């Protein structure tokens, strides 16, 4: 037999074998047939070649002359086993042969049923390059978690780039990768809490240039949610909050965007400190003077603003904000009221003293008219500046001792 010519065309997925045959003696002249052969009685004509899995062979023929224009048509592998046997065919026919594994094969047209009549046939062959995508991972038992997860696939045909998408319950969720090389694997990073935990997720991979070529994975599971928790770290059992700014601290896990902060005492709600604040781990709480009664057994409660079932209480702590006023000095006792007799005695004594003082005052101010004041001049004693002798009489001009002039 002759070897099949190496001819390929791009075509869609075809996964079955079918035949179109005409009526007996009906023929259609083929355009540019690859082979035109006259098969003598008792002989066969074969075309052999290697095929690859995923390829499809398009076999078009037309028996244009000879008797009833009939031949036997089959395909056999390298060991002679028939992988397809279409029996007796007439006139025009078209077959598509899907190659399921790499194989050497031979297309055979046989005229062994004829003893005297030769048959002439035109044959046209094409190798159809089938594009396919088949996802390997994830499978139905796969569970993707936070971190890197691997998607794998195989392909046939000329596919340069692929698009990877995520679905859940058949509904599109997001594009995992808009385009990536068709190298058979992709490392997909999933963040904590990026998706809701659950099953019925699917991966779809399609040809970037031809979205009609695609495959879906089996349903698989995603588990990336982190348990939501809140843990208050301050105040503690030894904390004392006073007037001014006091700081509340907490830690959290999971997806908590906002929190509510409340004040309790002895297990009873007092007030909401902050209704909705960012879950950033701290809050500055301003307490005014005398805003709360001093004491212990106060508690802080912090809860998820959107899910009040997620919360934590602090330890009991103390608040001291009352202002203490200074203690006034004691009031002195009122002296007892004296009796009337004592009062009159005191008044009489005061009156008597007053009369005596007045009389003495008047007596001191009076000068008797009969008293005559006699004033006597006392002579002044001076001393000589030269010899120091007394000079009782200031009228002298010279010292009687040394003769020095007296100033």
XYZ file of C-alpha atoms in Angstrom:
407
model
C 0.000 0.000 0.000
C 0.901 3.597 -0.326
C 1.804 5.885 2.546
C -0.736 8.513 3.528
C 0.252 12.028 2.672
C 1.027 14.329 5.638
C -1.951 16.687 5.487
C -3.456 18.511 8.530
C -6.299 20.967 9.023
C -7.557 22.666 12.195
C -10.981 21.437 13.192
C -13.264 21.176 16.230
C -13.592 18.147 18.531
C -14.986 15.090 16.837
C -15.107 11.997 18.967
C -17.095 9.579 16.954
C -16.895 7.720 13.674
C -19.600 8.093 11.100
C -20.121 7.330 7.429
C -22.042 8.850 4.593
C -22.696 6.503 1.699
C -24.546 7.045 -1.509
C -26.842 4.768 -3.416
C -25.464 1.950 -5.500
C -23.503 3.212 -8.522
C -23.847 6.837 -7.308
C -20.556 8.717 -7.534
C -19.284 12.248 -6.937
C -16.142 13.446 -8.625
C -13.707 14.564 -5.911
C -11.799 17.806 -6.245
C -8.094 17.167 -6.337
C -8.100 13.626 -5.007
C -4.910 12.427 -3.374
C -5.141 8.994 -4.941
C -6.800 7.541 -8.069
C -6.371 3.799 -8.211
C -7.748 0.927 -10.253
C -7.960 -2.193 -8.129
C -7.897 -5.461 -10.044
C -10.054 -8.416 -9.046
C -8.846 -10.277 -5.989
C -6.501 -7.487 -4.844
C -6.604 -4.651 -2.325
C -5.239 -1.136 -2.072
C -3.855 0.182 1.266
C -2.567 3.512 2.588
C -0.445 3.344 5.778
C 0.978 5.858 8.241
C 1.520 6.828 11.888
C -1.182 8.660 13.760
C -1.190 10.337 17.177
C -3.818 10.193 19.858
C -6.426 12.907 19.460
C -6.079 13.168 15.729
C -8.928 12.469 13.364
C -8.505 11.084 9.871
C -10.965 12.350 7.295
C -11.370 9.703 4.606
C -13.361 10.704 1.547
C -13.639 8.341 -1.426
C -15.587 7.794 -4.609
C -15.712 4.472 -6.512
C -16.152 5.886 -9.978
C -16.224 2.746 -12.134
C -16.396 -1.036 -12.174
C -19.424 -3.269 -11.832
C -21.637 -2.111 -8.938
C -18.933 0.332 -7.814
C -18.451 -1.617 -4.640
C -15.433 -2.425 -2.455
C -14.683 -3.673 1.070
C -13.418 -0.908 3.377
C -11.592 -1.367 6.710
C -8.718 -0.024 8.846
C -6.111 -2.235 10.491
C -3.217 -1.621 12.884
C 0.421 -2.631 12.622
C -0.322 -6.203 13.748
C -3.040 -6.681 11.138
C -5.958 -6.396 13.571
C -8.891 -4.491 12.196
C -9.626 -1.422 14.356
C -12.533 -0.490 12.105
C -14.443 -2.632 9.604
C -17.118 -0.899 7.578
C -17.857 -3.877 5.344
C -19.019 -3.501 1.791
C -19.359 0.076 0.520
C -20.737 1.556 -2.666
C -20.045 4.682 -4.690
C -19.312 7.779 -2.567
C -18.434 7.756 1.108
C -17.015 9.984 3.896
C -15.519 8.637 7.169
C -13.996 10.298 10.192
C -11.676 8.060 12.165
C -10.852 9.135 15.723
C -7.377 8.052 16.834
C -7.563 6.906 20.459
C -3.880 6.023 20.857
C -0.629 6.420 19.013
C -0.655 3.804 16.279
C 0.546 2.818 12.858
C -2.509 2.124 10.780
C -3.493 1.163 7.237
C -6.630 2.172 5.324
C -7.641 -0.684 3.048
C -10.003 -0.813 0.074
C -10.374 -4.448 -1.116
C -11.704 -5.883 -4.399
C -11.341 -9.508 -3.311
C -15.062 -10.159 -3.759
C -14.778 -9.562 -7.494
C -13.465 -12.267 -9.816
C -13.399 -10.470 -13.140
C -14.151 -6.757 -12.660
C -11.651 -4.083 -11.763
C -12.794 -1.062 -9.715
C -11.470 2.479 -9.982
C -11.524 4.685 -6.814
C -10.594 8.255 -5.966
C -9.421 8.862 -2.397
C -8.882 12.108 -0.516
C -7.304 12.051 2.992
C -6.838 14.761 5.620
C -5.487 14.644 9.137
C -7.749 16.800 11.278
C -5.871 18.252 14.192
C -8.304 18.070 17.095
C -7.908 20.543 19.966
C -8.814 19.194 23.393
C -8.318 20.159 27.025
C -8.581 17.676 29.879
C -8.228 18.777 33.519
C -6.250 16.472 35.801
C -6.425 18.442 39.061
C -8.522 19.215 40.995
C -10.461 15.976 41.224
C -13.588 15.100 43.186
C -11.434 14.290 46.236
C -9.342 17.478 46.123
C -9.491 20.054 48.919
C -7.822 23.389 48.234
C -6.640 25.334 51.291
C -4.957 28.662 52.001
C -1.657 28.917 50.169
C -0.528 27.440 46.854
C -2.748 24.891 45.105
C -1.921 23.239 41.805
C -4.154 22.959 38.755
C -3.033 20.505 36.061
C -4.329 19.585 32.637
C -3.422 17.965 29.337
C -4.199 19.154 25.831
C -4.078 18.170 22.216
C -3.826 20.326 19.154
C -2.391 23.774 18.703
C -3.301 25.607 21.937
C -0.807 28.295 22.927
C -2.510 29.943 25.917
C -5.359 29.011 28.199
C -7.801 30.855 30.487
C -8.529 29.495 33.985
C -11.818 30.313 35.727
C -13.536 29.396 38.980
C -17.175 28.325 39.214
C -19.419 27.258 42.069
C -22.621 25.307 41.531
C -22.264 26.061 37.828
C -22.162 29.836 38.377
C -19.101 31.868 37.390
C -17.217 33.321 40.389
C -13.983 34.823 39.074
C -11.168 34.529 36.574
C -8.260 32.801 38.261
C -5.912 33.632 35.390
C -6.898 35.504 32.253
C -4.204 33.856 30.176
C -1.270 31.614 30.917
C 0.977 29.369 28.862
C -0.469 26.019 27.928
C 2.224 24.126 29.827
C -0.121 21.818 31.716
C 0.045 23.321 35.224
C -0.718 26.477 37.186
C 0.105 27.379 40.790
C -2.931 29.116 42.295
C -2.479 31.068 45.554
C -5.563 31.315 47.778
C -5.653 33.787 50.682
C -7.213 33.220 54.083
C -10.970 33.798 54.008
C -10.883 34.493 50.265
C -13.707 32.056 49.650
C -16.536 30.566 51.647
C -15.704 27.052 52.767
C -17.623 24.399 50.894
C -17.851 21.968 48.012
C -19.253 22.294 44.495
C -16.398 24.435 43.260
C -15.211 23.851 39.665
C -12.248 24.880 37.555
C -12.828 25.647 33.888
C -9.913 25.797 31.450
C -10.455 27.074 27.921
C -8.391 27.906 24.849
C -7.544 31.614 25.138
C -8.132 32.104 21.389
C -11.034 29.691 21.015
C -13.412 29.559 23.979
C -15.321 26.678 22.383
C -12.430 24.424 23.412
C -12.686 23.890 27.187
C -13.040 21.436 30.032
C -14.520 21.524 33.530
C -12.975 19.811 36.511
C -14.942 17.632 38.877
C -16.506 19.348 41.864
C -13.899 19.955 44.574
C -13.719 21.547 48.028
C -12.233 24.827 49.245
C -11.423 25.351 52.923
C -9.762 28.714 53.554
C -11.898 30.311 56.243
C -10.099 31.140 59.484
C -12.167 30.827 62.656
C -13.234 34.253 63.904
C -12.105 35.063 67.454
C -11.642 38.161 69.640
C -9.332 38.227 72.680
C -9.134 41.292 74.937
C -5.619 41.935 76.267
C -6.272 45.179 78.189
C -7.748 46.025 80.638
C -6.598 43.182 82.873
C -7.437 42.301 86.463
C -4.771 44.743 87.720
C -5.808 47.675 85.484
C -7.131 50.908 86.975
C -8.703 53.379 84.566
C -8.666 57.027 85.646
C -9.895 60.340 84.272
C -8.451 61.049 80.810
C -7.473 58.655 78.029
C -7.398 54.927 78.763
C -6.445 52.335 76.158
C -8.324 49.155 75.314
C -6.379 46.481 73.396
C -7.455 43.232 71.736
C -6.379 40.630 69.175
C -8.534 38.868 66.591
C -8.486 36.126 63.968
C -10.636 35.619 60.924
C -12.486 38.176 58.849
C -13.687 40.858 61.296
C -13.883 44.374 59.844
C -15.513 46.344 62.662
C -16.136 45.814 66.365
C -18.482 47.135 69.054
C -17.088 48.054 72.506
C -19.357 48.035 75.572
C -18.998 48.623 79.319
C -20.423 46.266 81.959
C -20.376 46.229 85.739
C -21.079 43.141 87.804
C -22.263 41.461 84.608
C -24.821 44.173 83.804
C -24.685 46.346 80.707
C -23.889 50.008 81.432
C -23.295 51.689 78.082
C -21.867 51.405 74.570
C -18.423 52.965 74.431
C -18.053 52.669 70.628
C -20.694 51.258 68.315
C -18.595 50.582 65.216
C -14.824 51.031 65.114
C -12.180 49.549 62.829
C -10.826 46.223 64.001
C -7.284 47.537 64.384
C -6.628 46.159 67.864
C -6.789 49.326 69.975
C -9.164 52.057 71.110
C -8.498 55.241 73.154
C -11.360 55.691 75.616
C -11.719 59.096 77.262
C -13.240 59.106 80.763
C -14.405 62.376 82.345
C -14.107 63.330 86.007
C -16.905 61.797 88.087
C -18.290 59.993 85.001
C -18.443 56.673 86.847
C -18.660 55.559 90.432
C -15.268 54.488 91.698
C -14.976 50.758 92.144
C -14.038 47.375 90.755
C -16.041 44.728 88.861
C -16.113 46.742 85.649
C -15.800 44.756 82.368
C -15.175 45.564 78.717
C -17.000 43.528 76.064
C -15.834 43.584 72.416
C -17.929 41.892 69.704
C -17.937 41.544 65.913
C -20.104 44.397 64.595
C -21.661 42.114 61.976
C -21.788 38.937 64.064
C -22.539 39.501 67.738
C -21.966 35.815 68.483
C -18.221 36.517 68.194
C -17.148 38.379 71.362
C -14.920 38.459 74.429
C -15.093 39.934 77.936
C -12.144 41.469 79.742
C -11.205 40.605 83.292
C -12.756 42.714 86.037
C -10.906 46.023 86.383
C -11.129 49.211 88.454
C -12.323 52.725 87.596
C -11.320 55.707 89.778
C -12.585 59.031 88.411
C -14.367 60.669 91.376
C -12.930 63.996 92.632
C -12.528 64.116 96.484
C -13.460 67.509 98.172
C -11.149 68.744 101.032
C -12.494 68.208 104.601
C -13.354 71.641 106.220
C -11.845 72.464 109.687
C -14.080 71.736 112.680
C -16.345 74.560 113.880
C -15.241 75.803 117.363
C -17.792 75.277 120.165
C -19.999 78.190 121.207
C -19.065 79.397 124.747
C -21.786 79.144 127.384
C -23.921 82.262 128.073
C -23.040 83.803 131.558
C -25.757 84.334 134.189
C -27.513 87.726 134.620
C -25.793 88.474 137.964
C -22.370 88.018 136.417
C -23.337 90.263 133.498
C -24.457 93.043 135.849
C -21.288 92.660 137.913
C -19.130 92.994 134.811
C -21.121 96.041 133.651
C -20.761 97.741 137.107
C -17.024 97.049 137.161
C -16.560 98.441 133.663
C -18.598 101.568 134.576
C -16.583 102.173 137.759
C -13.258 101.861 135.955
C -14.498 104.222 133.265
C -15.444 106.954 135.855
C -12.044 106.727 137.544
C -10.222 106.993 134.226
C -12.268 110.032 133.241
C -11.591 111.805 136.579
C -7.858 111.120 136.394
C -7.784 112.376 132.818
C -9.502 115.614 133.793
C -7.215 116.097 136.820
C -4.044 115.738 134.733
C -5.127 118.317 132.145
C -5.897 121.109 134.748
C -3.028 123.586 135.788
C -3.834 125.548 138.960
C -3.930 129.306 138.388
C -1.992 130.034 141.630
C 1.149 128.123 140.534
C 3.860 130.452 139.126
C 6.557 128.809 137.038
C 10.042 130.345 137.733
C 12.617 129.719 135.048
C 16.370 130.097 135.958
C 19.053 130.416 133.367
C 21.964 128.019 133.877
C 25.339 129.372 132.624
C 27.044 127.464 129.886
C 30.518 126.103 130.585
C 32.950 126.056 127.727
C 36.581 124.906 127.465
C 39.638 126.483 125.950
C 40.511 124.800 122.731
C 44.250 125.303 123.451
C 44.779 124.406 127.104
C 41.409 122.835 128.023
C 40.660 124.991 131.074
C 37.038 125.776 131.990
C 35.790 129.140 131.034
C 32.472 129.662 132.898
C 31.717 132.985 131.476
C 31.126 132.986 127.786
C 31.381 136.726 127.620
C 35.174 136.617 127.733
C 36.960 136.748 124.499
C 40.356 135.308 125.643
C 41.371 132.382 127.902
C 42.549 133.616 131.230
C 45.137 130.856 131.386
C 46.779 130.751 127.955
C 45.306 133.832 126.307
C 43.817 131.958 123.371
C 40.921 133.742 121.755
C 37.583 132.193 122.535
C 35.331 131.641 119.547
